[in-house]
Coordinates of C-alpha atoms and ligand atoms in Angstrom, one line a residue:
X20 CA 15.4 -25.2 1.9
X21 CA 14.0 -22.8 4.9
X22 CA 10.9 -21.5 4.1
X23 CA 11.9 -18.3 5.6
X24 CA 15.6 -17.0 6.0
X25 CA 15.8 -13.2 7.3
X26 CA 19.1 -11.9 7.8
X27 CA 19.6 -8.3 9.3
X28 CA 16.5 -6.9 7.9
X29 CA 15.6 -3.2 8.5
X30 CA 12.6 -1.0 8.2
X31 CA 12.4 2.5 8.8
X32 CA 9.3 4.1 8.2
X33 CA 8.9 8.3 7.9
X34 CA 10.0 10.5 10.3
X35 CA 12.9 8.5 10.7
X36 CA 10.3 5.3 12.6
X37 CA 13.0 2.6 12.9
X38 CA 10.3 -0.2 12.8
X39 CA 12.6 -3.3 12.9
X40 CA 16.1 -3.2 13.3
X41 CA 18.7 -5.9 11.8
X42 CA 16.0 -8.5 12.1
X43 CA 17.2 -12.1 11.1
X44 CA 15.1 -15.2 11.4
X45 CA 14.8 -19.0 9.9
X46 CA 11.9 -20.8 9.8
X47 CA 11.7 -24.7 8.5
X48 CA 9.0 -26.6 6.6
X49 CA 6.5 -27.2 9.4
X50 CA 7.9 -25.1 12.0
X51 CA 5.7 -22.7 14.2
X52 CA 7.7 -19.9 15.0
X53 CA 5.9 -17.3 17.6
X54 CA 6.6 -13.7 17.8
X55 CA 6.3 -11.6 20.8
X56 CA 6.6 -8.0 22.0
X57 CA 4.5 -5.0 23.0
X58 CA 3.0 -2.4 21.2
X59 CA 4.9 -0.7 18.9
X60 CA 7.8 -3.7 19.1
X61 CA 7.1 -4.1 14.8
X62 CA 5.4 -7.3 15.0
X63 CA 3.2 -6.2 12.0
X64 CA 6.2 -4.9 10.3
X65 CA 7.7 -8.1 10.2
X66 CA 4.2 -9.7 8.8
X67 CA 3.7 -7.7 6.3
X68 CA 8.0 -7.5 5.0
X69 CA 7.0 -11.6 5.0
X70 CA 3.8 -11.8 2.8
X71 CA 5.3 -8.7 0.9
X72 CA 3.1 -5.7 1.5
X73 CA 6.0 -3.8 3.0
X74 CA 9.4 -3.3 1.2
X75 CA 12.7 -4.0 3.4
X76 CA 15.5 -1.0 3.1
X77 CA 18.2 -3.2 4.0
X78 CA 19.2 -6.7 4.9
X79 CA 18.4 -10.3 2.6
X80 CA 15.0 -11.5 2.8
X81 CA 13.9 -15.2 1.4
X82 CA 11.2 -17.0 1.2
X83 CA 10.4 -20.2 -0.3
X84 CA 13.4 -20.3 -1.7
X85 CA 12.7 -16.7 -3.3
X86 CA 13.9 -12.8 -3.1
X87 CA 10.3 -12.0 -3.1
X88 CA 11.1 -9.7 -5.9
X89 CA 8.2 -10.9 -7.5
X90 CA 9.4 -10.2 -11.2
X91 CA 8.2 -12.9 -13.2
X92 CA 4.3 -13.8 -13.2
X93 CA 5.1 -17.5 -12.2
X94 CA 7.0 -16.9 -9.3
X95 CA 4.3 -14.1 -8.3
X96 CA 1.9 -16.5 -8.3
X97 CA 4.1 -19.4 -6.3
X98 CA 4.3 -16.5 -3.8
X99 CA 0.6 -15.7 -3.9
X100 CA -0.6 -19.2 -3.2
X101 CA 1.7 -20.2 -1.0
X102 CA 1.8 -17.0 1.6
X103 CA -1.2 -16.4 3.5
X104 CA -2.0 -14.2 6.2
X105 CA -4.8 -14.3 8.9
X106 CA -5.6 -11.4 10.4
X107 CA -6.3 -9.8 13.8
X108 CA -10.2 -8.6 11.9
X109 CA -11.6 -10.8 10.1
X110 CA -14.3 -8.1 9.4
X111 CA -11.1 -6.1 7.3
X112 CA -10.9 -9.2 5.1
X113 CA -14.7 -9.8 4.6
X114 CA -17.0 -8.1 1.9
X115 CA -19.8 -7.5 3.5
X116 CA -22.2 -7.4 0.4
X117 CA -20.4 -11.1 -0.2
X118 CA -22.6 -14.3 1.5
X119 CA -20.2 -16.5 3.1
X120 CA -19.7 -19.0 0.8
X121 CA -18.2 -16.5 -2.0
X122 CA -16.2 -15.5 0.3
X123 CA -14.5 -18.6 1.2
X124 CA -14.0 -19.5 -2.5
X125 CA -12.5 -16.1 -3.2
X126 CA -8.9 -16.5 -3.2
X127 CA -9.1 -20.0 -5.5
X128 CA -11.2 -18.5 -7.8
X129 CA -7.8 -16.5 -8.6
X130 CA -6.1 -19.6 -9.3
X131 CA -8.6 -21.6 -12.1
X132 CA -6.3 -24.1 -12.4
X133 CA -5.4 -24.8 -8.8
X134 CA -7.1 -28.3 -7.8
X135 CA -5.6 -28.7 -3.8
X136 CA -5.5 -32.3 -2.4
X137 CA -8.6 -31.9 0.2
X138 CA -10.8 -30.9 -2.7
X139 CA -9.6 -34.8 -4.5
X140 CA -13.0 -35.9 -3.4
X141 CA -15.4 -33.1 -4.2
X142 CA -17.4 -32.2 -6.9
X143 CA -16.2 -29.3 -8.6
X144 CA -19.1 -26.6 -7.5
X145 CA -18.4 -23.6 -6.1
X146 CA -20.8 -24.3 -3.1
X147 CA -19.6 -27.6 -2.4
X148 CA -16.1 -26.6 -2.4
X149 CA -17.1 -24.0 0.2
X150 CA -19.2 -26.5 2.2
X151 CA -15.6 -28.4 2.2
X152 CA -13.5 -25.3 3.1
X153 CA -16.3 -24.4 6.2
X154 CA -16.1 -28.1 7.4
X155 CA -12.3 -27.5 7.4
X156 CA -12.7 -24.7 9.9
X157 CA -15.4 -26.0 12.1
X158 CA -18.4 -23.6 10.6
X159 CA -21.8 -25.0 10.0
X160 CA -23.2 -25.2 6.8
X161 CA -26.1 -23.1 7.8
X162 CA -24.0 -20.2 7.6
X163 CA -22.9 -20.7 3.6
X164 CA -25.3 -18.2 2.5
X165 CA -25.0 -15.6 5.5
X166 CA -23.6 -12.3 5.3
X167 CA -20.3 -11.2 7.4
X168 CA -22.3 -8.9 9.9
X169 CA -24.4 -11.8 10.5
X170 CA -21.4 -13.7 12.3
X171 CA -19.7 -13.8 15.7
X172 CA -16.0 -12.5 15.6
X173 CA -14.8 -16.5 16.0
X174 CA -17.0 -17.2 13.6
X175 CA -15.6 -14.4 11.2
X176 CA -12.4 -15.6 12.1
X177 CA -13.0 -19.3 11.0
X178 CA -14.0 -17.5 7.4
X179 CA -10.9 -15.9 7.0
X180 CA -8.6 -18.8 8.1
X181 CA -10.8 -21.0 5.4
X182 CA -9.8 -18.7 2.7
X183 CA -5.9 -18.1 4.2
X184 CA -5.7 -22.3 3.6
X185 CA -7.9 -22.8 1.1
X186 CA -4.9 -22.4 -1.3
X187 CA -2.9 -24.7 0.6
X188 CA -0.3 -22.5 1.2
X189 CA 3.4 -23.6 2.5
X190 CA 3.3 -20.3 5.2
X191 CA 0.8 -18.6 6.9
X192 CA 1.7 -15.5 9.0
X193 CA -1.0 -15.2 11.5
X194 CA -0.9 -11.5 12.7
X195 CA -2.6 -11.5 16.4
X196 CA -5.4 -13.6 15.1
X197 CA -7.2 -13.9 18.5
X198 CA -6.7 -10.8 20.2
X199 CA -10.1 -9.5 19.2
X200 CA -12.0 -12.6 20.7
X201 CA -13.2 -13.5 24.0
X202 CA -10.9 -16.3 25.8
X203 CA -12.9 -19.2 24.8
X204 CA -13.3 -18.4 21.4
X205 CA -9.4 -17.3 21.3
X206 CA -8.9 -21.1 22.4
X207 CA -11.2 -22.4 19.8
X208 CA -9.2 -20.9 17.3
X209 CA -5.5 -21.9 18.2
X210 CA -6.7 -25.7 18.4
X211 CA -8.1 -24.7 15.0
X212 CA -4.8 -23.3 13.8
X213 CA -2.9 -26.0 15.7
X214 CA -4.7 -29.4 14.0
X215 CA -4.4 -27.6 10.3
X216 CA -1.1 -26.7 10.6
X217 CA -0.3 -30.2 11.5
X218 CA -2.8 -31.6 9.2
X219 CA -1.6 -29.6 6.4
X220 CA 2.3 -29.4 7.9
X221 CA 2.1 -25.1 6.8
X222 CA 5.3 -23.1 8.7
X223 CA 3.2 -20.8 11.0
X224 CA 4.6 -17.6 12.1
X225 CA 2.3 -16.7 15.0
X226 CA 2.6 -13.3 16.1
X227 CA 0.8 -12.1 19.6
X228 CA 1.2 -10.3 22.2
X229 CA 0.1 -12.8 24.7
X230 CA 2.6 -14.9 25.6
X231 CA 0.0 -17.7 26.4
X232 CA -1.2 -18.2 22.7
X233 CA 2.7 -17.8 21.7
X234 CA 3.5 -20.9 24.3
X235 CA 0.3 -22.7 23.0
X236 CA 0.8 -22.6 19.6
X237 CA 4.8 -22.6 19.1
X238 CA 8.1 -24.7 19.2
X239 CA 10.0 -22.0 19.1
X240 CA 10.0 -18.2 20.9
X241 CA 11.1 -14.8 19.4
X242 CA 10.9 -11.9 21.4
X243 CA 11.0 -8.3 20.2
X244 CA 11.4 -5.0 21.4
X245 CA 11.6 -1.4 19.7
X246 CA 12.4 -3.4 16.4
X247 CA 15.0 -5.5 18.1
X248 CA 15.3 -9.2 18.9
X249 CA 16.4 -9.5 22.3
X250 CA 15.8 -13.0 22.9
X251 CA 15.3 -16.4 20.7
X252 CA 14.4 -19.8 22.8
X253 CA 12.5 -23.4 22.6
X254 CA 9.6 -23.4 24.4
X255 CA 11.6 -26.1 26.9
X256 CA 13.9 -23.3 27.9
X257 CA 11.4 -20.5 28.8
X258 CA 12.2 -20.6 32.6
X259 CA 16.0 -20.6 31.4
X260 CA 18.4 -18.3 33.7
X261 CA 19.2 -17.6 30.1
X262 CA 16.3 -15.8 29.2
X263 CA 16.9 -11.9 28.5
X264 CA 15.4 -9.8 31.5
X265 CA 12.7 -8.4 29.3
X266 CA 11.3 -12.2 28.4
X267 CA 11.4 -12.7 32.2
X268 CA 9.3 -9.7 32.5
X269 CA 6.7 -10.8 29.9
X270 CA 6.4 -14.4 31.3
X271 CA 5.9 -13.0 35.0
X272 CA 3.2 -10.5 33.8
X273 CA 1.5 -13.9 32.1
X274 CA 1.9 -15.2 35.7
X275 CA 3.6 -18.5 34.5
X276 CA 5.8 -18.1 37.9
Ligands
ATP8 N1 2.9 2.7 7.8 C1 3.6 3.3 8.8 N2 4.1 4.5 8.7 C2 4.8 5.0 9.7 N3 5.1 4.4 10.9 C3 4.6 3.1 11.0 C4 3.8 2.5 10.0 N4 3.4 1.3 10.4 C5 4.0 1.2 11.7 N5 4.7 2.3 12.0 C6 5.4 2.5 13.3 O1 6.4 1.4 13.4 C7 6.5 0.9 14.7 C8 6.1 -0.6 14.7 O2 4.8 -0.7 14.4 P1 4.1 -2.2 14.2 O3 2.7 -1.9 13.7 O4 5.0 -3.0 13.4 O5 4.0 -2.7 15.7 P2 3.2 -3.9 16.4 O6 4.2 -4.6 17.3 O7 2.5 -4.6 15.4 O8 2.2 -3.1 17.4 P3 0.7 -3.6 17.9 O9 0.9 -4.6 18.9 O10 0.2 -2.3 18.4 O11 0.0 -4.1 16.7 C9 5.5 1.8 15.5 O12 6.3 2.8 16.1 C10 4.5 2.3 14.5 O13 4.0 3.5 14.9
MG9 MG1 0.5 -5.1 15.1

């Protein structure tokens, strides 16, 4: 089973926006797919048709094996657990009245009954399990009981990746999760995505507009523009003669040749 299977899925938005046109896309258990394009290209669009907080008008849309029509509660809450999404700002996903630590524990507090694999060894506190889930991402426990604003924006940034994997999910759609971050810090974070998607084997959809982090994190390339996918490759063919002239364009403004 692919854990995503798009096949000529549309979005228009008002005012006639075509946001993605006749979109189709697989991904397989353990795959990271990247997803490129400029502004405007409906990167977004396709993140939010894939963790459901967008409707598609046309096309067939899977994932996990599922129409996302979300009718019955157990299949709701399959989809729940198992499709997470990091965001560009972590700030948007943070309460900032919440310390850290309820934060992080947030999202499995919705799921009582949910006992993931990495918690095996843990008591069964709410603070310990979020001392576990900030180990996971590389945050000190000094920071359990701080507040959001007390944090960097990596360090925000760790918080909201703990609680988009604290469920274990089989997907995560990162949505330009390190464009708001200095370079280093960016780095920091993809070798943090990197090690817990292999750790974890999670399908990553890894959406950026920086080719870089795309080549970095990815197996395999997807490049949009004005709702189109103009081009689809392995990261071993990037400096293919094959590769559509806009790809060429993006990989020369990266200065990769
Ligand atoms: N809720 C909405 N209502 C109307 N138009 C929208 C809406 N969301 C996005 N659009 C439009 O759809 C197109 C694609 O937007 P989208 O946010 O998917 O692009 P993006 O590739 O994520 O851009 P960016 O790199 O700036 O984040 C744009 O023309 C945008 O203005
Ligand atoms: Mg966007």
């Amino acid at each position: 089973m692919n854990i995503i299977e798009l096949t000529d899925v549309s979005k228009t938005y008002e005012r006639n926006v075509k946001a993605l046109k006749q979109f189709s896309l697989s991904v397989q258990e353990g795959e990271c797919v990247g997803v490129i394009g400029e502004s405007g290209s409906g990167k977004s669009t396709l993140a939010k048709l894939l963790v459901g907080l967008e409707r598609k008008d046309q096309g067939d849309l899977s994932i996990l094996g599922s129409t996302v029509s979300l009718q019955n509660k157990k299949e709701k809450a399959y989809f729940r657990q198992h499709v997470q999404m990091v965001f560009q700002d972590a700030t948007s996903v943070l309460n900032p009245k919440l310390p850290i630590w309820k934060s992080v524990i947030e999202p499995l507090e919705n799921f009582k009954k949910l006992k993931p694999r990495y918690l095996d060894k843990s008591p069964d506190s709410a603070l310990e399990i979020a001392k576990v889930l900030l180990n996971m991402v590389g945050l000190d426990q000094q920071y359990l009981q701080a507040f959001p604003d007390d944090l960097s924006g990596g360090q925000k940034q760790r918080v909201g990746i703990a609680r988009a994997i604290s469920l274990s999910p089989k997907l995560l759609i990162c949505d330009e999760p390190t464009s708001s971050l200095d370079v280093t810090v960016q780095k920091q974070i993809l070798l943090l995505l990197k090690e817990l998607q292999q750790k974890n084997q999670m399908s990553i959809v890894f959406i950026s507009h920086d080719i870089r982090a795309v080549v970095f994190m990815c197996e395999r390339i997807i490049v949009l523009k004005d709702g189109e996918k103009v081009d689809e490759f392995l990261i071993d063919d990037i400096y293919s003669n094959e590769r559509h002239p806009y790809t060429k364009i993006l990989i020369k403004a990266a200065s990769y040749k």
